[in-house]
Structure formats: C-alpha cells, structure tokens
Short mmCIF file of C-alpha atoms in Angstrom, two decimals:
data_model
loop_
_atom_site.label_atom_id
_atom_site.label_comp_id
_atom_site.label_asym_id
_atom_site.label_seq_id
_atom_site.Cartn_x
_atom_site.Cartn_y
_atom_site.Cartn_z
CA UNK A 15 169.95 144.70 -16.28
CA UNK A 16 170.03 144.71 -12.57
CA UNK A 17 170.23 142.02 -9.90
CA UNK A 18 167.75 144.30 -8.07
CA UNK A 19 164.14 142.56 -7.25
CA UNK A 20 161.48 143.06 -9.93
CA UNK A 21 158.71 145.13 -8.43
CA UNK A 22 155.70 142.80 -10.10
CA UNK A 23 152.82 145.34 -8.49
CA UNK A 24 153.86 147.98 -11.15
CA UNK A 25 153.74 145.17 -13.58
CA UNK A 26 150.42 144.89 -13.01
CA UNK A 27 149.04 146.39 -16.49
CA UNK A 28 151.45 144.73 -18.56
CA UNK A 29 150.31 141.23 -16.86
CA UNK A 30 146.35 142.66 -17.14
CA UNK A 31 146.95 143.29 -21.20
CA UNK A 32 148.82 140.12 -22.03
CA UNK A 33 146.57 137.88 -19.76
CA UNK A 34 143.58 139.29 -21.82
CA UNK A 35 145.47 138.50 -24.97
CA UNK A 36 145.78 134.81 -23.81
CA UNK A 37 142.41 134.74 -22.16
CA UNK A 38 141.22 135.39 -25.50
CA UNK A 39 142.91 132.50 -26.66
CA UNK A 40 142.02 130.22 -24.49
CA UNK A 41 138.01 131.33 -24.73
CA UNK A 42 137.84 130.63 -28.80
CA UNK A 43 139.74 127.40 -28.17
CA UNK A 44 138.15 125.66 -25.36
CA UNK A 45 134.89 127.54 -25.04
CA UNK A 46 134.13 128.27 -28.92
CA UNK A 47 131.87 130.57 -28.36
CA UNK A 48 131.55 134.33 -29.70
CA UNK A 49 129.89 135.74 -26.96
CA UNK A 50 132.35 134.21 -24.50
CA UNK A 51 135.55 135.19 -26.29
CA UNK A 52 134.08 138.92 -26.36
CA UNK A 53 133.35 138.88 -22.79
CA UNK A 54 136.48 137.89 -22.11
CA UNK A 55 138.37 140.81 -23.91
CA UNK A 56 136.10 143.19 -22.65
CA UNK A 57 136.58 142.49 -19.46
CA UNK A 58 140.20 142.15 -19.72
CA UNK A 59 140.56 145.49 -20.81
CA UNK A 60 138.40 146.75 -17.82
CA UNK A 61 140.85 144.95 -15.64
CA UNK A 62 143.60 146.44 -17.53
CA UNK A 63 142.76 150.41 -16.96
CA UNK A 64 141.78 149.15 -13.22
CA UNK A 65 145.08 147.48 -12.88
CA UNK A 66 146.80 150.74 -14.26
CA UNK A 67 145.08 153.11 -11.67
CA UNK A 68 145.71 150.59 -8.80
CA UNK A 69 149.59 150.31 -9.68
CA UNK A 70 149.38 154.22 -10.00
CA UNK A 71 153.10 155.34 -10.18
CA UNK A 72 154.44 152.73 -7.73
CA UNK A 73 158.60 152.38 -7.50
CA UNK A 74 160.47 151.79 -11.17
CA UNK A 75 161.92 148.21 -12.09
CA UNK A 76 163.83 146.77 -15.04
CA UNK A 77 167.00 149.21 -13.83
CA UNK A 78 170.66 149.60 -14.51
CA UNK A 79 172.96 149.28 -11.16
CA UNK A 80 175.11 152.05 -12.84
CA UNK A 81 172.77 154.68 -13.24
CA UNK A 82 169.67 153.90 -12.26
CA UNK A 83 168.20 154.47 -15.29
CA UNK A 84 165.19 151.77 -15.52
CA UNK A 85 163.10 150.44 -18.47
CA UNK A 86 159.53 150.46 -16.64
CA UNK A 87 158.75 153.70 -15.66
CA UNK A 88 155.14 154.25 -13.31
CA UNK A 89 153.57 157.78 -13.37
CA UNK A 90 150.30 158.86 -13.78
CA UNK A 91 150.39 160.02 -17.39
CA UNK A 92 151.67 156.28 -18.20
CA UNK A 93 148.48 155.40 -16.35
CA UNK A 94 146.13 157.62 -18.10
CA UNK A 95 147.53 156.55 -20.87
CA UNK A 96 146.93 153.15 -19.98
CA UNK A 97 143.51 153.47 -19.20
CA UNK A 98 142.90 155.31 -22.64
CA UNK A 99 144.48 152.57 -24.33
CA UNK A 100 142.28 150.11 -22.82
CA UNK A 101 138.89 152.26 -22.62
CA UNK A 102 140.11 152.66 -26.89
CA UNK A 103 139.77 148.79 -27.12
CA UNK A 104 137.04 147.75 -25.64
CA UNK A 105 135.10 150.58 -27.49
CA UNK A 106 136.22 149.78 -30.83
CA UNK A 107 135.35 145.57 -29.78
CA UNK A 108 131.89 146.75 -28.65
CA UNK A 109 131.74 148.51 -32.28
CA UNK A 110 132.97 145.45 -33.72
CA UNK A 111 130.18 143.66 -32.04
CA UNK A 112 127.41 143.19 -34.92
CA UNK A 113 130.29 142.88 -37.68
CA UNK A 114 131.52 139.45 -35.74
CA UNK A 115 128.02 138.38 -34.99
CA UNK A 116 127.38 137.89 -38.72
CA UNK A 117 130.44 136.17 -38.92
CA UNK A 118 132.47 138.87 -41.19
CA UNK A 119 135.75 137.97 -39.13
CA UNK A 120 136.63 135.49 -36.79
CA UNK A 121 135.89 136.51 -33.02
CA UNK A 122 138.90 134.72 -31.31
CA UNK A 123 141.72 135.90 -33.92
CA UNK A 124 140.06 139.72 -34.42
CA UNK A 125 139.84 139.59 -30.31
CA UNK A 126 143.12 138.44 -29.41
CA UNK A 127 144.92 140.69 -32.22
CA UNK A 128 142.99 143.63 -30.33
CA UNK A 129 144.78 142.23 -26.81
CA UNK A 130 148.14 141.92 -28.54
CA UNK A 131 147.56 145.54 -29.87
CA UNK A 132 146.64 146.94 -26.56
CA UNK A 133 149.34 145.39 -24.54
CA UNK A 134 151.86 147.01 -26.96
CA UNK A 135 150.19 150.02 -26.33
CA UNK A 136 150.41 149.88 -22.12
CA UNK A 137 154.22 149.00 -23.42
CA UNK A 138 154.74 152.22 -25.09
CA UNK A 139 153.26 154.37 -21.85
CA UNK A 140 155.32 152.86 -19.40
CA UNK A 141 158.40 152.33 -21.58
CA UNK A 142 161.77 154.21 -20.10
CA UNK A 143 164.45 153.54 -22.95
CA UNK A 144 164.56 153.43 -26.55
CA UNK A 145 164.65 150.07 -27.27
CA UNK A 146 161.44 149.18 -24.71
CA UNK A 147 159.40 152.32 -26.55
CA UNK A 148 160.08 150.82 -30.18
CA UNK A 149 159.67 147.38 -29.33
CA UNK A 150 155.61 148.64 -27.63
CA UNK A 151 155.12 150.72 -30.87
CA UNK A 152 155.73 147.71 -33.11
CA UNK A 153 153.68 145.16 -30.88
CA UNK A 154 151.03 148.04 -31.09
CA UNK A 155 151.36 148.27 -34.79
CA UNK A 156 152.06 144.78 -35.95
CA UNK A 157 148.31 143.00 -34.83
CA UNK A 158 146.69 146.04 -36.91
CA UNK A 159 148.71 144.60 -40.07
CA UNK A 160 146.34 141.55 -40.00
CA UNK A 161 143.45 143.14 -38.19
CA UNK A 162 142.96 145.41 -41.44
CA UNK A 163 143.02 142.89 -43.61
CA UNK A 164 140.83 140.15 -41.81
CA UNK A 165 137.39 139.52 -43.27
CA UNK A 166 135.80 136.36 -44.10
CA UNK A 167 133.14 138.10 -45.84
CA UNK A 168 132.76 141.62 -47.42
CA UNK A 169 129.77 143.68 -48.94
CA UNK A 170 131.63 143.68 -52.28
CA UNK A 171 134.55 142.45 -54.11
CA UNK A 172 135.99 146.18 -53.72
CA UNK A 173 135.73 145.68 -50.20
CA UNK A 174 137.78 142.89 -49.83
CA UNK A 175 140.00 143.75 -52.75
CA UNK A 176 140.62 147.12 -50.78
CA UNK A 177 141.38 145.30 -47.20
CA UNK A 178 144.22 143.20 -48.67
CA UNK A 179 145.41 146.41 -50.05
CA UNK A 180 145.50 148.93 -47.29
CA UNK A 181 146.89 145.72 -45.10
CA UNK A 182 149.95 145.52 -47.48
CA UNK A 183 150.41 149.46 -48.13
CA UNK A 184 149.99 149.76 -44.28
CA UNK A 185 152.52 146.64 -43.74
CA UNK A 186 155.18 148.11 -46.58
CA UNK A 187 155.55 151.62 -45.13
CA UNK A 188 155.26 150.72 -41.43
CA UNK A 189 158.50 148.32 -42.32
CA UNK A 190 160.41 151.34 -43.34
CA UNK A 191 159.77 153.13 -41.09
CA UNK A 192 160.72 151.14 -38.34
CA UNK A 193 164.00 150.67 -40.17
CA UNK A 194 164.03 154.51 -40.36
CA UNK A 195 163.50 154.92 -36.46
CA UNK A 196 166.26 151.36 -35.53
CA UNK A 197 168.90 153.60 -37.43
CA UNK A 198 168.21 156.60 -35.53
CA UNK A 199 168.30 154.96 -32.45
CA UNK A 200 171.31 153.12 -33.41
CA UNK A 201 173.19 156.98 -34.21
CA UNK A 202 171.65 158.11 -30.95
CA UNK A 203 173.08 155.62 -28.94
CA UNK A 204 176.66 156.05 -30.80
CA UNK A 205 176.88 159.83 -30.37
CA UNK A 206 175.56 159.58 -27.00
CA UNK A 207 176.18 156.53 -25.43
CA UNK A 208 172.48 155.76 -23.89
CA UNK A 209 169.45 154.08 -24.90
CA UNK A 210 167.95 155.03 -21.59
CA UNK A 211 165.57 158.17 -21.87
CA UNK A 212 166.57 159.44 -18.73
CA UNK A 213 169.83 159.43 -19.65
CA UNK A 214 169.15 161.25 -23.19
CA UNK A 215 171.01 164.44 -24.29
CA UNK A 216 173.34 166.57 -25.68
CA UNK A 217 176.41 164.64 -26.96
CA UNK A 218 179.89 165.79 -26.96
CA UNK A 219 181.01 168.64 -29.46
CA UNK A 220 182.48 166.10 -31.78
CA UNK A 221 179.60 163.73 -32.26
CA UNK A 222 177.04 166.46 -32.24
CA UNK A 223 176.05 166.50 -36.08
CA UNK A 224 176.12 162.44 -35.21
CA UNK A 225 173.41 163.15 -32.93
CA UNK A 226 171.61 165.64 -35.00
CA UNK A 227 171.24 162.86 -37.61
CA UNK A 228 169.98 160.21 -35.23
CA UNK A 229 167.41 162.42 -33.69
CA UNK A 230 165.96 163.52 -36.81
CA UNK A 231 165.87 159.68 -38.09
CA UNK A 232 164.16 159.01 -34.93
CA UNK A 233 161.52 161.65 -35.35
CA UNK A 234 160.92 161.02 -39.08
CA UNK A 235 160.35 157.18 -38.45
CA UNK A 236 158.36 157.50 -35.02
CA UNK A 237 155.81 160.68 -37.62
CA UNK A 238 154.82 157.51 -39.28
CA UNK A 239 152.57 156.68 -36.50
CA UNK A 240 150.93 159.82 -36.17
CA UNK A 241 150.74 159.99 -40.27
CA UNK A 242 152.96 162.93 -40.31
CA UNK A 243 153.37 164.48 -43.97
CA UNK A 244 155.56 163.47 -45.81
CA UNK A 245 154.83 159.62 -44.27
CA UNK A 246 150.80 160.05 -44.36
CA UNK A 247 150.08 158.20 -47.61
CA UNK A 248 149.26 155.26 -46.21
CA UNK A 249 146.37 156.41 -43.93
CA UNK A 250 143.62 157.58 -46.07
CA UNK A 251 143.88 154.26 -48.38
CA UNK A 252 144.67 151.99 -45.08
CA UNK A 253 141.18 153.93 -43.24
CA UNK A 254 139.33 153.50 -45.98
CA UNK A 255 140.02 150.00 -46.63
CA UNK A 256 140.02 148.36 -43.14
CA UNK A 257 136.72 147.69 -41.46
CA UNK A 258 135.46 150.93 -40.11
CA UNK A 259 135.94 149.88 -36.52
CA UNK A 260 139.47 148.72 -37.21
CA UNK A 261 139.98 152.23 -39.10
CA UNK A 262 138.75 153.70 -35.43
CA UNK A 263 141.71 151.72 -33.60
CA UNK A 264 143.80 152.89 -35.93
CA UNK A 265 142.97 156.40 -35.44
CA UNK A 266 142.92 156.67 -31.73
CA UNK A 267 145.17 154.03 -30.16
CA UNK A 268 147.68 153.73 -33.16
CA UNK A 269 147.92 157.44 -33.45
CA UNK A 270 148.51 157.53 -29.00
CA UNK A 271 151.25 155.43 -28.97
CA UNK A 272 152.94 157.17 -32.03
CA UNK A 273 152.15 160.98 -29.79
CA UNK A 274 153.73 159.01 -26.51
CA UNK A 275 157.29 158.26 -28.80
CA UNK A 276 157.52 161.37 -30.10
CA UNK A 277 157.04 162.80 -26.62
CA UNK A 278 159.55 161.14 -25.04
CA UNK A 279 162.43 161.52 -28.10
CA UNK A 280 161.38 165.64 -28.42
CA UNK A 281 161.33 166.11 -24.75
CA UNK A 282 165.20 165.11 -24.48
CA UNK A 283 166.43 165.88 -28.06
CA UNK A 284 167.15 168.88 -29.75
CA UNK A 285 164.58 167.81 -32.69
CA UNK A 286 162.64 171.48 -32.94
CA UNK A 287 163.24 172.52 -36.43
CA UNK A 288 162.35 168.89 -37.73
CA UNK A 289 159.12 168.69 -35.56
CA UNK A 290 158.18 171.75 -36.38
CA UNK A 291 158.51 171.48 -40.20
CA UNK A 292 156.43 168.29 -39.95
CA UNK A 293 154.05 170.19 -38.32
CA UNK A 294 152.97 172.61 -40.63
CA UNK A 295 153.40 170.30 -43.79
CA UNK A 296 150.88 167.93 -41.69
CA UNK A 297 147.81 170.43 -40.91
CA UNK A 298 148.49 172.28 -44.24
CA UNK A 299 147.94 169.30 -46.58
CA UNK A 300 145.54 166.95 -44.29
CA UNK A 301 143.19 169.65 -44.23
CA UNK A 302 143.38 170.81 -47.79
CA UNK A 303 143.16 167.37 -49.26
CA UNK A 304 140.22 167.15 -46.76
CA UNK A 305 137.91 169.96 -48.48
CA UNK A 306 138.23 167.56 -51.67
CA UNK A 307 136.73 164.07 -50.27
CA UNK A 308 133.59 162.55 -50.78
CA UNK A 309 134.29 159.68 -48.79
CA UNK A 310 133.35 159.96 -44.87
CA UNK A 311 136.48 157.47 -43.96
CA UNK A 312 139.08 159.26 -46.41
CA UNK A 313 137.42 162.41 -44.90
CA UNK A 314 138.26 161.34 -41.24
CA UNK A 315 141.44 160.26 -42.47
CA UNK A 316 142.60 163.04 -43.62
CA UNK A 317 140.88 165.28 -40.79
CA UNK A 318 143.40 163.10 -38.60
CA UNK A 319 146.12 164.23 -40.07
CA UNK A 320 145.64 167.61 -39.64
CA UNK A 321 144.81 167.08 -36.14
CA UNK A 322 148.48 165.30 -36.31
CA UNK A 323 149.44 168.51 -37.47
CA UNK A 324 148.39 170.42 -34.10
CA UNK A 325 149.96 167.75 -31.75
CA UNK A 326 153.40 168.02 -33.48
CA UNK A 327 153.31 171.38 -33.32
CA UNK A 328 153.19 171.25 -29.73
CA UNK A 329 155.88 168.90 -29.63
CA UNK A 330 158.10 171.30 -31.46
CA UNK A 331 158.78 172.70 -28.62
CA UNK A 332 160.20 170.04 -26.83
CA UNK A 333 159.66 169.65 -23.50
CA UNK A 334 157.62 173.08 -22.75
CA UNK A 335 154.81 171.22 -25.41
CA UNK A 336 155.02 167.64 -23.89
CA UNK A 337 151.64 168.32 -21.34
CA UNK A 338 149.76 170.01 -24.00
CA UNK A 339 150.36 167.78 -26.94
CA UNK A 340 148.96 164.66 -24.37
CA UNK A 341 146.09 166.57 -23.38
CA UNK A 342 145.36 167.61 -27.16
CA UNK A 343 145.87 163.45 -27.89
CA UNK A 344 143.47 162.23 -25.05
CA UNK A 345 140.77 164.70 -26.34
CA UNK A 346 141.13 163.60 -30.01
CA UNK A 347 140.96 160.29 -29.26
CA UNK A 348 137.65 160.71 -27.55
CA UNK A 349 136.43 162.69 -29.96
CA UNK A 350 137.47 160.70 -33.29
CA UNK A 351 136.09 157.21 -31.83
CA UNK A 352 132.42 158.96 -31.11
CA UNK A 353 133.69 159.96 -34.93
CA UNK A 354 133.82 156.62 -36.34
CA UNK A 355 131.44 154.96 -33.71
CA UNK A 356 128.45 156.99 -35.53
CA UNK A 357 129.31 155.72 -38.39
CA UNK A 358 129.56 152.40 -37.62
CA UNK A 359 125.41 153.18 -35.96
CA UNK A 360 124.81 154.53 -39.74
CA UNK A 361 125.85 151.87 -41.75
CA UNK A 362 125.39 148.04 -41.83
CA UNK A 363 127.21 145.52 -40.37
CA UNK A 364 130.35 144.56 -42.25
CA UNK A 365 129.95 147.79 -44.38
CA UNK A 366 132.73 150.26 -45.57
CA UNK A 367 132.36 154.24 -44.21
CA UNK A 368 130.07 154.63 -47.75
CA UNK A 369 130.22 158.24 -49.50
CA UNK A 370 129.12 161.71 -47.75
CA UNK A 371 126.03 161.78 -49.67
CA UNK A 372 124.66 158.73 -47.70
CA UNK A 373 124.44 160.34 -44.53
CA UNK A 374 122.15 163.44 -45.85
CA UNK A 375 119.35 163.46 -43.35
CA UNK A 376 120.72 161.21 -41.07
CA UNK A 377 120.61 163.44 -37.86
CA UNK A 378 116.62 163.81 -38.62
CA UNK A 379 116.37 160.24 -39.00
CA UNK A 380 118.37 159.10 -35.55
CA UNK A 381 118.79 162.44 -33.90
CA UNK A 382 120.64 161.18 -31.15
CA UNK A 383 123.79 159.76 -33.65
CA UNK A 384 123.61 163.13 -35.40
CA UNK A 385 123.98 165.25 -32.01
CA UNK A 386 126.97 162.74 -31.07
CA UNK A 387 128.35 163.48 -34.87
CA UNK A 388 127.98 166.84 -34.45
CA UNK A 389 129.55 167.18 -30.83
CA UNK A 390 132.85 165.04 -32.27
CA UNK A 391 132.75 167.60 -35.56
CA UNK A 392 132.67 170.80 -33.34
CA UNK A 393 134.95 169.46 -30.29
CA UNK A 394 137.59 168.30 -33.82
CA UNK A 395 136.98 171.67 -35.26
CA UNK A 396 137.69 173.54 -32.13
CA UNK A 397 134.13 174.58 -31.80
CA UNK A 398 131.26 174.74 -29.03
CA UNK A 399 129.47 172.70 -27.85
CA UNK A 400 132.95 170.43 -27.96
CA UNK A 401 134.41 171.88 -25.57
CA UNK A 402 137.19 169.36 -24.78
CA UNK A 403 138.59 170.55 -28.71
CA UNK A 404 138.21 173.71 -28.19
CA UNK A 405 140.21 173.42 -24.90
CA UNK A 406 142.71 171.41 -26.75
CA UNK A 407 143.68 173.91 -29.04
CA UNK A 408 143.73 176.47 -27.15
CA UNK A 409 146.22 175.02 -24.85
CA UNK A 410 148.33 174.10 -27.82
CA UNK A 411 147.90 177.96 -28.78
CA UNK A 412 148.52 179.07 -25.23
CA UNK A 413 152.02 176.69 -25.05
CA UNK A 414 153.63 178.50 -28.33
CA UNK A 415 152.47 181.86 -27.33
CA UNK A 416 153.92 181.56 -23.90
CA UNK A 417 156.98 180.02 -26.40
CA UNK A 418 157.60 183.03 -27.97
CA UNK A 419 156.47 180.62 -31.24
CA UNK A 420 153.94 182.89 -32.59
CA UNK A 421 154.25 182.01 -35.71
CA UNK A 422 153.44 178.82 -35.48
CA UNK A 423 150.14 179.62 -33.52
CA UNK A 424 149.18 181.45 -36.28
CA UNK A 425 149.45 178.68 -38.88
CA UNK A 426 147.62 176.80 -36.19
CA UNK A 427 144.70 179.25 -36.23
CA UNK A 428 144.67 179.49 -40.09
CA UNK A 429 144.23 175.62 -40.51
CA UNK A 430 141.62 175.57 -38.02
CA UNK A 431 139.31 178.40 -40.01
CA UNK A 432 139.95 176.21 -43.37
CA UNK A 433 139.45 173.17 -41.40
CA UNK A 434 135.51 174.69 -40.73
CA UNK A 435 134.85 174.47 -43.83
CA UNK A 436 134.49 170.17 -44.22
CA UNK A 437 133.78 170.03 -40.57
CA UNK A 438 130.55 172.36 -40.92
CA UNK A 439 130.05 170.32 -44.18
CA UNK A 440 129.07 167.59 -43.28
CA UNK A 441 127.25 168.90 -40.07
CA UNK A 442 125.15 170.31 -42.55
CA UNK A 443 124.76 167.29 -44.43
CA UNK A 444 123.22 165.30 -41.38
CA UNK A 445 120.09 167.46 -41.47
CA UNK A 446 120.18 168.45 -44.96
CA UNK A 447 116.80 166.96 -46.87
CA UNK A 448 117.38 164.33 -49.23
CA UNK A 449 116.41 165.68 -52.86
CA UNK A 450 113.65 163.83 -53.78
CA UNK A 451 110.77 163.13 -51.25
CA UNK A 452 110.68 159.22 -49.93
CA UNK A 453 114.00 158.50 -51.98
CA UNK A 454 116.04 156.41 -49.72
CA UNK A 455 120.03 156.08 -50.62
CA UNK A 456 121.33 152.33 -50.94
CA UNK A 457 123.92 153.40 -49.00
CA UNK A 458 122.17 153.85 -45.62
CA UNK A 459 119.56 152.45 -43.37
CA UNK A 460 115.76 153.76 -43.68
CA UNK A 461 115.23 152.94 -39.98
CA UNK A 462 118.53 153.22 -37.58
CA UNK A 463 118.73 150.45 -35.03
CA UNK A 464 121.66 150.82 -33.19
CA UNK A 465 123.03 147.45 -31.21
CA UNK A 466 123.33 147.40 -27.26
CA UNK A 467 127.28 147.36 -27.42
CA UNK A 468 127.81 150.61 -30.41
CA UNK A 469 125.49 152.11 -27.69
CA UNK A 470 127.29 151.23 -25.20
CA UNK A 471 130.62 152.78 -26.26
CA UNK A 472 129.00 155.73 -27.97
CA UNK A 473 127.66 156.84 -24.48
CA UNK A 474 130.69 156.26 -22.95
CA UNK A 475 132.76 157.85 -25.28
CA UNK A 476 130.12 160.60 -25.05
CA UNK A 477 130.25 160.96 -21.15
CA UNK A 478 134.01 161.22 -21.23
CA UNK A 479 134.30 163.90 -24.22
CA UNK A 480 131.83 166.14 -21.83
CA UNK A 481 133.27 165.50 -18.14
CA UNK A 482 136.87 166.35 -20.14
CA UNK A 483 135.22 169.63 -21.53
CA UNK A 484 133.63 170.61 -18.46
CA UNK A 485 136.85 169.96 -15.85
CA UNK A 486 140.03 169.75 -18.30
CA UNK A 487 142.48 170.53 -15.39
CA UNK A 488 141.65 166.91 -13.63
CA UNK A 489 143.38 166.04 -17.18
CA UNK A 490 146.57 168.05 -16.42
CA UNK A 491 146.87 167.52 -13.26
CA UNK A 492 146.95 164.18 -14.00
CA UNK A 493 149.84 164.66 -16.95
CA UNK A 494 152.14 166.82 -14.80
#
C-alpha cells in the first residue's frame, strides 16, 4: 500500500457496520437487556445506509503509488448497495423480533452475527481488488454458518436436528468453494500480474489459457453464493433448516454480495461461455425442481435459484449486463424478503416455513399478508401488479436483445412461463377454502396477529418494492 493519507470520510460505512457489530457487544454485555441490544443493531444499521449516502462516492483510499489502483472504491452503486445491505438487516432483525423474545436464540450473539454479516457485506460493495472482494464475501458468509444453526429452543426435534444440518452442509460446501475461488484468484494474478480490478484483463498470448482457467475457477467458486447449478445443493436443505428469518438473510443479502463478485470478475474477464452455461443450468433446474415442492421454504429456495438463473444470465455478457443484473438483484431482494417476511406473519414464533397446505385460506384470513404475498409472487414471476419484477426482467431481456444474445432471452422467457405455474400456485392457495368447514390446520394460526416490528419491515419492504416499480430509472441512474 501507499504512504498516501487514508481518506476516513469514505470509511464512513465500514466504521458505521463494524461499530454496530461492537455496539452489539457491548449492549448484551453491560446492559443485558433484549430490547436494548436490538435497538442498538437497528439503529446501527440505520446509521450505516445514512453513513453510505453521506460518504456518497467521495475520493478512493487504500491505493498503490504505482498505479493508482486502490482497494476502497466510493460510487453510488457501492452505496446503494450499502444501503440495501443494511435496510436487508434490520428487516430480517425486526422479523427476528418475536423468535428472540421467547428466547429461541440468544439476542446479543444472533445480533452481533447479523452486524458481522452486514459489515462484510458494505466490504464486498466497496471492495476494488480481489483479495478485499473475497475477504467481504467470506466475512458476509461466515456469521450465517452459526446464525443457521443457533437455537436454544426449537418446535421439534426435526427442527433442531435440521439446523445443525443445513449449518454443516452450508459450512462444508461454502469451504470449497472458497478454496475453488483462492485458486482462481491465485491463476489470475499469475497470468496477469494484478489483483487490482481496475487493473484486470487480458493476459499475454502465452499465459492466456492460464487466465482462462483462473477466471473460470473464479466464477465457479464466487456461483456458490448466488446457488448457481451445479453448486445449489446446499440451499434448499440450508433454507429449509435455518430459522425462516435467517433463511430470508440468506436469500437477499447472501445472494447480493455473491451478484456484486460476480459483477466485478465478469465485467473485466472474458468468463461469457462459463456464465452463460451456469445460467441456463440455474433457471432450468431451480424452477423445475420448484413445480415438485410442498414445502413453502424449499419452494422459495428453489424459486431463488431460478431467479439466480436470470441475474447470471445478464452477467454473461460481461460488462454490457453489469447495470441490469444489479437492478434485477435490488428488486429481488425486495421482493423475496416481503417473501419470507409473510411467512414469518403466518407462522409462530420459532416455527419452520411449515408445508404449502398450511397457508390455504390464509389471504381470507389476514388479507393484508396475502396481498403482500401475492405482490412478491407476481413482482418474482414477472407479473402485474409487481411491477419492479416485471421491470427487472425485462431489462435483463432488453440487455441480451440489444446483445445480439437472443437465444438466451428466449430461455429466459421460457423459464418465466414454467415458472407461473408454482408462482400462481400458491397465489391460489392463499384464498383457496380449506376442505372441511371450521377445520383449522396445526400448522397455522386461526387468528393472525402480526408483531409491531414484522409490520414494520413488511411495510417497508412493501413501500420500496412499489416506489421501485413506479420510478425504476432513479434505480439506474443511480447504478450507472
């Protein structure tokens, strides 16, 4: 590094996200109250997305004298990003809310985790080499390990016996994977000589199948994240066995910071026919293996790969696909934690996502979760009245047309009709009429009570998914 000055004013969110980490901390261990140690990680990640749009994209730091090639790199997509990240967490702790109340995991470990997690995240947004982006992923990744897994309590010894599970599977794969994306680095930086993502690109004629190898390691360990096929068999199991709010986190924020490496690896690498192969494997087989599930986790697992699917088919075409993939990301993670924050309303505290058949006649029961359901189905399937979806797609659509990639956009469009049919599903289901009058399902609530906080971040999650529908370019203006 430099003997230049480090500019601590763009450091802002990365002090913001740690702070609340230690904050945390500090509140279980000198306060030792739950209410306090909540407050204290909700409002550090309010000060976090404030402390991202204040810094804005100030001057770089962390830079090389030779090149000028820096490791912290401001812009406004890194502080969109950063905002999402930290709007992501303090939903998912106001869904975690009634779960920690009754005690079913310790407030001060689950919230500072969630802080660890989130700083890793602002890490991965502002990151401007290799080494900086992996080392944000893994900080992102790493707290989730535990956080799946951490439950003093559970309604059932399947419950619990399925946490410790998914927390290994998840802990296993994610390990080799990371070795996966190391080695390609490692090539990259041989054939090329740079770690530095400005500084990415073609090597010289002789190292070029070096290159070629490293990228595609890169790519292939970094599709973890996102659950790209043939590295997606961890996410159904891992959803369906974490805590459902956890299962949100790791849908939304885990699944942004694995969109923002792949972005900045495609975007400067040759890595087009690997991308796109991933691609099409992904939607293909996430929605397919969706129409069979009976299970409203495994079913928004496996939705989320297929929506995987659509982002990485984006990103197959390198740069060109960069501001369309982001936008499709930052609608889909709206969408999927309105998703998963309905049915965390549904079902009771400390409870797993239950089967599909527990939610028949839900939306006539609590109309207002079932309209929120139904606007995250349609805006996932790429239907009115979610209009942020269906904006997302088409721009994905519109970016390989303009690409000459037409093929592609038409696999696109053909997984989106098959992807209807479990999307209209359970749509249906929510209003269907439970077969046999005054029978009430052990798997659900008779009366719906939804707490403050799940209110809270549904309505906010709500708000956002409809002012990005309505007024999408204030999105891309802000990613380009």
């Amino acid at each position: 590094m430099s003997s230049q000055p480090i500019d601590h004013f763009v450091l802002l969110p990365l002090y913001a996200a740690a702070g609340t980490a230690i904050l945390a901390l500090l509140a279980d261990l000198f306060i030792a109250r739950r209410g306090a140690v909540i407050g204290a990680t909700a409002l550090g990640g309010l000060a976090t997305a404030a402390a991202a749009l204040v810094a804005g994209a100030g001057g770089r730091t962390f830079c090389t004298t030779a090149a000028g090639a820096c490791s912290w790199v401001p812009t406004w997509p890194a502080a969109v990003t950063a905002v999402l990240f930290a709007g992501l967490t303090v939903g998912v702790l106001a869904l975690s809310v009634p779960a920690l109340r009754l005690g079913a995991a310790p407030a001060g470990e689950f919230c500072f985790l969630l802080a660890c997690s989130m700083t890793g995240g602002v890490v991965v947004a502002y990151s401007g080499d290799l080494i900086t982006l992996i080392v944000g992923l893994e900080t992102l990744t790493l707290p989730l390990y535990v956080l799946v897994g951490l439950r003093r309590f559970a309604p059932g010894e399947r419950a619990t016996t399925e946490a410790a599970s998914a927390s290994v599977t998840f802990f296993l794969i994610s390990v080799v994977s990371t070795a996966i994306a190391l080695l390609g680095a490692a090539l990259t930086y041989a054939a090329t000589g740079a770690v530095h993502l400005d500084m990415l690109g073609p090597a010289p004629a002789p190292l070029e199948p070096l290159a070629g190898v490293g990228a595609a390691l890169l790519v292939i360990g970094l599709a973890f994240k996102v659950a790209a096929v043939p590295l997606h068999a961890w996410a159904p199991a891992t959803y369906d066995g974490a805590p459902v709010p956890v299962a949100a986190y790791l849908s939304t924020a885990s699944k942004l910071g694995g969109v923002l490496a792949l972005a900045a690896v495609v975007s400067r690498l040759d890595t087009a026919a690997v991308v796109a192969v991933l691609a099409v494997l992904t939607m293909t087989v996430g929605n397919l293996v969706a129409l069979r599930q009976s299970r409203m986790v495994r079913l928004l697992a496996w939705s989320s790969v297929a929506q995987a699917g659509y982002i990485l088919a984006a990103l197959a075409l390198g740069e060109p696909g960069v501001v369309a993939a982001l936008a499709y990301a930052a609608f889909f993670v709206v969408l999927e934690l309105i998703a998963f924050g309905v049915v965390v309303a549904l079902r009771p505290p400390g409870a797993d996502g239950g089967e599909l058949d527990g939610y028949r006649g839900a939306g006539r029961r609590a109309p207002w979760l079932g309209a929120a359901l139904v606007l995250a189905l349609a805006g996932l399937a790429g239907l009115p009245p979610g209009l942020a979806g269906l904006f997302a797609k088409l721009s994905v659509v519109d970016a390989l047309v303009q690409e000459n990639w037409t093929w592609l956009a038409a696999i696109v469009l053909v997984n989106a009709v098959i992807a209807l049919a479990y999307y209209v599903r359970v749509g249906a289901l929510l209003y269907t009429a439970r077969p046999q009058a005054g029978h009430i399902p052990a798997t659900t609530h008779p009366a719906v009570r939804v707490p403050r906080p799940i209110a809270a971040a549904l309505i906010g999650a709500v708000t956002v998914a409809v002012l990005l529908g309505f007024a999408p370019q204030l999105l891309f203006d802000g990613l380009t």
